[in-house]
């Protein structure tokens, strides 16, 4: 999930809902239902932290983790990036592919969970995860998958809502202890990485869309040195 946006082939060749989705069927169903409840879940605009942090980067290969309805993926493709966009929801991906097709842009869509996607290792110049709903596991599989996807010299950009990691479990079933937060990824960074940004800042929020009530972001930007 991203706040304005889980992802294979050009936008005109999106797999059907009966494709070879790889991941937990219950997670797919949960997100398909969430998207199906609304004609549009997110704002349709690229996430502000992504726009700010990508400024100055040379376009290359990018992985958009939890691309949702595709606003970030389309914005990146329009900026000259070779985009691979991943999401668990087929409903979201169909919408995202439609937006890319309408814009005349090619995006490689992958319908899978991050940890099951079998992405090429160390091959992306930018891995962007904007407000992702990544499940925490004892072996830190999601955190390690994010890091493994970044090419030497490339950047990992992970953005999340500040304070969510310390909330109590709510009646809707959301428990922060079940999910991956930027601090957990930062804890895995070793001498092969240089942390360029690790801070809390006011959120640059697109107008409207779910999540618009959040006011502050935690931004982790790290460059893989080797």
mmCIF file of C-alpha atoms in Angstrom:
data_model
loop_
_atom_site.group_PDB
_atom_site.id
_atom_site.type_symbol
_atom_site.label_atom_id
_atom_site.label_comp_id
_atom_site.label_asym_id
_atom_site.label_seq_id
_atom_site.Cartn_x
_atom_site.Cartn_y
_atom_site.Cartn_z
ATOM 1 C CA UNK A 1 0.000 0.000 0.000
ATOM 2 C CA UNK A 2 1.090 3.511 -0.581
ATOM 3 C CA UNK A 3 -0.619 6.663 0.373
ATOM 4 C CA UNK A 4 -1.126 7.573 -3.219
ATOM 5 C CA UNK A 5 -0.781 4.710 -4.864
ATOM 6 C CA UNK A 6 1.388 -4.291 -4.612
ATOM 7 C CA UNK A 7 2.872 -5.237 -9.296
ATOM 8 C CA UNK A 8 4.309 -7.529 -14.353
ATOM 9 C CA UNK A 9 4.449 -6.296 -18.092
ATOM 10 C CA UNK A 10 3.753 -3.136 -20.079
ATOM 11 C CA UNK A 11 0.679 -1.200 -19.035
ATOM 12 C CA UNK A 12 -1.222 -2.600 -22.008
ATOM 13 C CA UNK A 13 -0.538 -6.174 -20.895
ATOM 14 C CA UNK A 14 -1.638 -6.380 -17.276
ATOM 15 C CA UNK A 15 -2.352 -9.945 -16.125
ATOM 16 C CA UNK A 16 -5.982 -10.781 -15.521
ATOM 17 C CA UNK A 17 -7.354 -11.289 -11.989
ATOM 18 C CA UNK A 18 -6.859 -15.032 -12.578
ATOM 19 C CA UNK A 19 -3.125 -14.558 -13.195
ATOM 20 C CA UNK A 20 -0.277 -16.178 -11.313
ATOM 21 C CA UNK A 21 -0.463 -14.007 -8.208
ATOM 22 C CA UNK A 22 2.198 -14.983 -5.706
ATOM 23 C CA UNK A 23 1.453 -14.303 -2.065
ATOM 24 C CA UNK A 24 -1.083 -14.827 0.697
ATOM 25 C CA UNK A 25 -4.590 -15.055 -0.842
ATOM 26 C CA UNK A 26 -6.116 -13.557 2.300
ATOM 27 C CA UNK A 27 -3.941 -10.438 2.016
ATOM 28 C CA UNK A 28 -4.845 -10.107 -1.652
ATOM 29 C CA UNK A 29 -8.552 -10.417 -0.835
ATOM 30 C CA UNK A 30 -8.296 -7.869 1.981
ATOM 31 C CA UNK A 31 -6.780 -5.247 -0.301
ATOM 32 C CA UNK A 32 -8.984 -6.089 -3.279
ATOM 33 C CA UNK A 33 -12.007 -5.525 -1.060
ATOM 34 C CA UNK A 34 -10.623 -2.261 0.255
ATOM 35 C CA UNK A 35 -10.084 -0.922 -3.261
ATOM 36 C CA UNK A 36 -13.398 -2.263 -4.547
ATOM 37 C CA UNK A 37 -15.250 -0.333 -1.850
ATOM 38 C CA UNK A 38 -14.330 2.945 -3.549
ATOM 39 C CA UNK A 39 -14.013 4.067 -7.122
ATOM 40 C CA UNK A 40 -10.740 5.742 -6.109
ATOM 41 C CA UNK A 41 -8.970 5.131 -2.822
ATOM 42 C CA UNK A 42 -5.992 7.494 -3.042
ATOM 43 C CA UNK A 43 -5.655 11.074 -4.282
ATOM 44 C CA UNK A 44 -4.272 10.253 -7.723
ATOM 45 C CA UNK A 45 -1.239 12.487 -7.139
ATOM 46 C CA UNK A 46 2.338 11.337 -6.498
ATOM 47 C CA UNK A 47 3.468 11.248 -2.898
ATOM 48 C CA UNK A 48 5.151 14.461 -1.809
ATOM 49 C CA UNK A 49 8.127 12.841 -0.107
ATOM 50 C CA UNK A 50 8.872 10.854 -3.255
ATOM 51 C CA UNK A 51 8.750 13.973 -5.423
ATOM 52 C CA UNK A 52 11.057 15.816 -3.039
ATOM 53 C CA UNK A 53 13.598 13.027 -2.617
ATOM 54 C CA UNK A 54 13.777 12.009 -6.286
ATOM 55 C CA UNK A 55 14.620 15.551 -7.379
ATOM 56 C CA UNK A 56 18.218 15.484 -8.525
ATOM 57 C CA UNK A 57 18.397 11.718 -9.064
ATOM 58 C CA UNK A 58 19.264 10.476 -12.535
ATOM 59 C CA UNK A 59 16.380 8.345 -13.860
ATOM 60 C CA UNK A 60 17.147 4.641 -14.086
ATOM 61 C CA UNK A 61 15.392 1.464 -13.002
ATOM 62 C CA UNK A 62 12.929 1.935 -10.143
ATOM 63 C CA UNK A 63 10.857 -0.463 -8.065
ATOM 64 C CA UNK A 64 7.626 1.009 -6.674
ATOM 65 C CA UNK A 65 6.646 -1.214 -3.739
ATOM 66 C CA UNK A 66 2.924 -1.162 -2.996
ATOM 67 C CA UNK A 67 2.064 0.938 -6.024
ATOM 68 C CA UNK A 68 -1.698 0.960 -5.418
ATOM 69 C CA UNK A 69 -3.557 2.895 -8.103
ATOM 70 C CA UNK A 70 -0.302 3.902 -9.740
ATOM 71 C CA UNK A 71 0.122 7.629 -9.140
ATOM 72 C CA UNK A 72 3.790 7.292 -8.179
ATOM 73 C CA UNK A 73 4.512 4.782 -10.956
ATOM 74 C CA UNK A 74 2.967 7.000 -13.620
ATOM 75 C CA UNK A 75 4.786 10.077 -12.302
ATOM 76 C CA UNK A 76 8.106 8.231 -12.302
ATOM 77 C CA UNK A 77 7.571 6.853 -15.806
ATOM 78 C CA UNK A 78 6.694 10.311 -17.058
ATOM 79 C CA UNK A 79 9.995 11.492 -15.596
ATOM 80 C CA UNK A 80 11.976 8.977 -17.608
ATOM 81 C CA UNK A 81 12.292 6.147 -15.104
ATOM 82 C CA UNK A 82 12.047 2.490 -16.148
ATOM 83 C CA UNK A 83 9.328 1.502 -13.686
ATOM 84 C CA UNK A 84 8.511 -1.842 -12.118
ATOM 85 C CA UNK A 85 5.466 -1.452 -9.872
ATOM 86 C CA UNK A 86 4.307 -4.116 -7.433
ATOM 87 C CA UNK A 87 1.107 -4.619 -5.477
ATOM 88 C CA UNK A 88 -0.911 -7.422 -3.901
ATOM 89 C CA UNK A 89 -4.239 -6.052 -5.166
ATOM 90 C CA UNK A 90 -5.378 -6.941 -8.654
ATOM 91 C CA UNK A 91 -8.096 -4.293 -8.416
ATOM 92 C CA UNK A 92 -5.488 -1.613 -7.730
ATOM 93 C CA UNK A 93 -3.230 -2.840 -10.512
ATOM 94 C CA UNK A 94 -6.024 -2.748 -13.088
ATOM 95 C CA UNK A 95 -6.665 0.880 -12.191
ATOM 96 C CA UNK A 96 -2.947 1.662 -12.230
ATOM 97 C CA UNK A 97 -2.482 0.055 -15.634
ATOM 98 C CA UNK A 98 -5.399 2.062 -16.968
ATOM 99 C CA UNK A 99 -3.843 5.309 -15.765
ATOM 100 C CA UNK A 100 -0.512 4.420 -17.365
ATOM 101 C CA UNK A 101 -2.198 3.406 -20.614
ATOM 102 C CA UNK A 102 -4.155 6.667 -20.714
ATOM 103 C CA UNK A 103 -0.881 8.546 -20.269
ATOM 104 C CA UNK A 104 0.821 6.536 -23.016
ATOM 105 C CA UNK A 105 3.417 5.185 -20.598
ATOM 106 C CA UNK A 106 4.902 1.716 -20.193
ATOM 107 C CA UNK A 107 5.152 0.253 -16.693
ATOM 108 C CA UNK A 108 6.076 -3.297 -15.721
ATOM 109 C CA UNK A 109 3.372 -4.491 -13.309
ATOM 110 C CA UNK A 110 4.025 -7.290 -10.812
ATOM 111 C CA UNK A 111 1.065 -8.859 -8.997
ATOM 112 C CA UNK A 112 2.741 -10.308 -5.928
ATOM 113 C CA UNK A 113 3.766 -9.802 -2.346
ATOM 114 C CA UNK A 114 7.205 -8.230 -2.080
ATOM 115 C CA UNK A 115 8.714 -11.260 -0.362
ATOM 116 C CA UNK A 116 7.304 -13.671 -2.974
ATOM 117 C CA UNK A 117 7.958 -11.671 -6.133
ATOM 118 C CA UNK A 118 11.343 -13.183 -7.097
ATOM 119 C CA UNK A 119 12.620 -9.777 -8.196
ATOM 120 C CA UNK A 120 16.083 -9.562 -9.751
ATOM 121 C CA UNK A 121 18.595 -8.964 -6.987
ATOM 122 C CA UNK A 122 20.579 -5.720 -6.751
ATOM 123 C CA UNK A 123 19.066 -4.370 -9.966
ATOM 124 C CA UNK A 124 17.129 -1.183 -9.134
ATOM 125 C CA UNK A 125 18.643 2.294 -9.002
ATOM 126 C CA UNK A 126 15.762 3.361 -6.759
ATOM 127 C CA UNK A 127 13.510 1.276 -4.531
ATOM 128 C CA UNK A 128 10.576 3.383 -3.348
ATOM 129 C CA UNK A 129 8.220 2.205 -0.624
ATOM 130 C CA UNK A 130 5.705 4.904 0.256
ATOM 131 C CA UNK A 131 3.630 4.033 3.343
ATOM 132 C CA UNK A 132 3.868 0.288 2.632
ATOM 133 C CA UNK A 133 1.876 -2.322 4.540
ATOM 134 C CA UNK A 134 4.673 -4.861 4.844
ATOM 135 C CA UNK A 135 4.110 -7.694 7.290
ATOM 136 C CA UNK A 136 6.758 -8.262 9.919
ATOM 137 C CA UNK A 137 8.287 -11.738 10.184
ATOM 138 C CA UNK A 138 10.894 -13.237 12.528
ATOM 139 C CA UNK A 139 13.438 -13.426 9.696
ATOM 140 C CA UNK A 140 12.867 -9.805 8.588
ATOM 141 C CA UNK A 141 11.980 -11.055 5.115
ATOM 142 C CA UNK A 142 10.341 -7.833 3.895
ATOM 143 C CA UNK A 143 13.116 -5.605 5.201
ATOM 144 C CA UNK A 144 15.749 -7.797 3.564
ATOM 145 C CA UNK A 145 13.801 -7.902 0.287
ATOM 146 C CA UNK A 146 13.794 -4.096 0.132
ATOM 147 C CA UNK A 147 17.541 -3.929 0.692
ATOM 148 C CA UNK A 148 18.326 -6.791 -1.683
ATOM 149 C CA UNK A 149 16.573 -5.092 -4.602
ATOM 150 C CA UNK A 150 18.811 -1.990 -4.545
ATOM 151 C CA UNK A 151 21.716 -1.945 -6.989
ATOM 152 C CA UNK A 152 25.171 -0.771 -5.872
ATOM 153 C CA UNK A 153 25.068 3.017 -6.061
ATOM 154 C CA UNK A 154 21.284 2.952 -5.861
ATOM 155 C CA UNK A 155 18.906 4.436 -3.293
ATOM 156 C CA UNK A 156 16.304 2.988 -0.960
ATOM 157 C CA UNK A 157 13.553 5.466 -0.099
ATOM 158 C CA UNK A 158 11.165 4.350 2.641
ATOM 159 C CA UNK A 159 8.473 6.734 3.889
ATOM 160 C CA UNK A 160 5.871 6.125 6.569
ATOM 161 C CA UNK A 161 3.452 7.988 8.814
ATOM 162 C CA UNK A 162 5.165 9.242 11.951
ATOM 163 C CA UNK A 163 3.931 7.767 15.201
ATOM 164 C CA UNK A 164 2.044 4.821 13.761
ATOM 165 C CA UNK A 165 4.611 2.342 15.046
ATOM 166 C CA UNK A 166 3.848 3.295 18.659
ATOM 167 C CA UNK A 167 0.052 3.174 18.447
ATOM 168 C CA UNK A 168 -1.963 0.582 20.297
ATOM 169 C CA UNK A 169 -3.767 -2.157 18.412
ATOM 170 C CA UNK A 170 -7.231 -0.938 17.422
ATOM 171 C CA UNK A 171 -10.628 -2.591 17.231
ATOM 172 C CA UNK A 172 -10.334 -2.851 13.461
ATOM 173 C CA UNK A 173 -7.535 -5.352 13.828
ATOM 174 C CA UNK A 174 -4.607 -3.051 13.038
ATOM 175 C CA UNK A 175 -1.646 -3.807 15.283
ATOM 176 C CA UNK A 176 1.584 -1.868 14.622
ATOM 177 C CA UNK A 177 3.576 -4.823 15.931
ATOM 178 C CA UNK A 178 2.534 -6.760 12.815
ATOM 179 C CA UNK A 179 4.181 -4.365 10.355
ATOM 180 C CA UNK A 180 7.583 -3.156 9.189
ATOM 181 C CA UNK A 181 8.592 0.420 10.061
ATOM 182 C CA UNK A 182 11.544 2.490 8.798
ATOM 183 C CA UNK A 183 13.507 2.039 12.035
ATOM 184 C CA UNK A 184 13.519 -1.732 11.482
ATOM 185 C CA UNK A 185 15.044 -1.308 8.036
ATOM 186 C CA UNK A 186 17.572 1.227 9.344
ATOM 187 C CA UNK A 187 18.671 -1.302 11.958
ATOM 188 C CA UNK A 188 19.749 -3.680 9.180
ATOM 189 C CA UNK A 189 21.956 -1.177 7.362
ATOM 190 C CA UNK A 190 25.649 -2.028 7.582
ATOM 191 C CA UNK A 191 28.862 -0.572 6.171
ATOM 192 C CA UNK A 192 27.620 -1.268 2.645
ATOM 193 C CA UNK A 193 25.113 1.567 3.108
ATOM 194 C CA UNK A 194 25.237 5.310 3.670
ATOM 195 C CA UNK A 195 22.235 6.901 5.367
ATOM 196 C CA UNK A 196 21.485 10.160 3.567
ATOM 197 C CA UNK A 197 18.212 11.036 5.321
ATOM 198 C CA UNK A 198 16.666 9.610 8.501
ATOM 199 C CA UNK A 199 14.242 12.104 9.951
ATOM 200 C CA UNK A 200 10.704 13.094 10.827
ATOM 201 C CA UNK A 201 9.279 15.999 8.848
ATOM 202 C CA UNK A 202 5.933 17.626 8.016
ATOM 203 C CA UNK A 203 4.138 15.613 5.410
ATOM 204 C CA UNK A 204 3.854 16.955 1.870
ATOM 205 C CA UNK A 205 0.349 15.667 1.400
ATOM 206 C CA UNK A 206 -1.568 15.260 -1.851
ATOM 207 C CA UNK A 207 -5.089 16.647 -1.624
ATOM 208 C CA UNK A 208 -7.683 14.082 -0.637
ATOM 209 C CA UNK A 209 -7.465 10.327 -0.547
ATOM 210 C CA UNK A 210 -7.211 7.895 2.338
ATOM 211 C CA UNK A 211 -4.465 8.814 4.777
ATOM 212 C CA UNK A 212 -4.782 12.544 4.152
ATOM 213 C CA UNK A 213 -5.251 13.171 7.886
ATOM 214 C CA UNK A 214 -1.652 12.240 8.701
ATOM 215 C CA UNK A 215 0.537 15.301 9.234
ATOM 216 C CA UNK A 216 4.114 14.036 9.625
ATOM 217 C CA UNK A 217 6.342 11.569 7.827
ATOM 218 C CA UNK A 218 9.321 9.475 8.796
ATOM 219 C CA UNK A 219 11.712 9.466 5.828
ATOM 220 C CA UNK A 220 14.572 7.011 5.444
ATOM 221 C CA UNK A 221 16.826 7.435 2.414
ATOM 222 C CA UNK A 222 19.899 5.248 2.177
ATOM 223 C CA UNK A 223 22.399 4.686 -0.631
ATOM 224 C CA UNK A 224 23.963 1.299 -1.268
ATOM 225 C CA UNK A 225 27.718 1.786 -1.602
ATOM 226 C CA UNK A 226 28.585 -1.734 -2.815
#
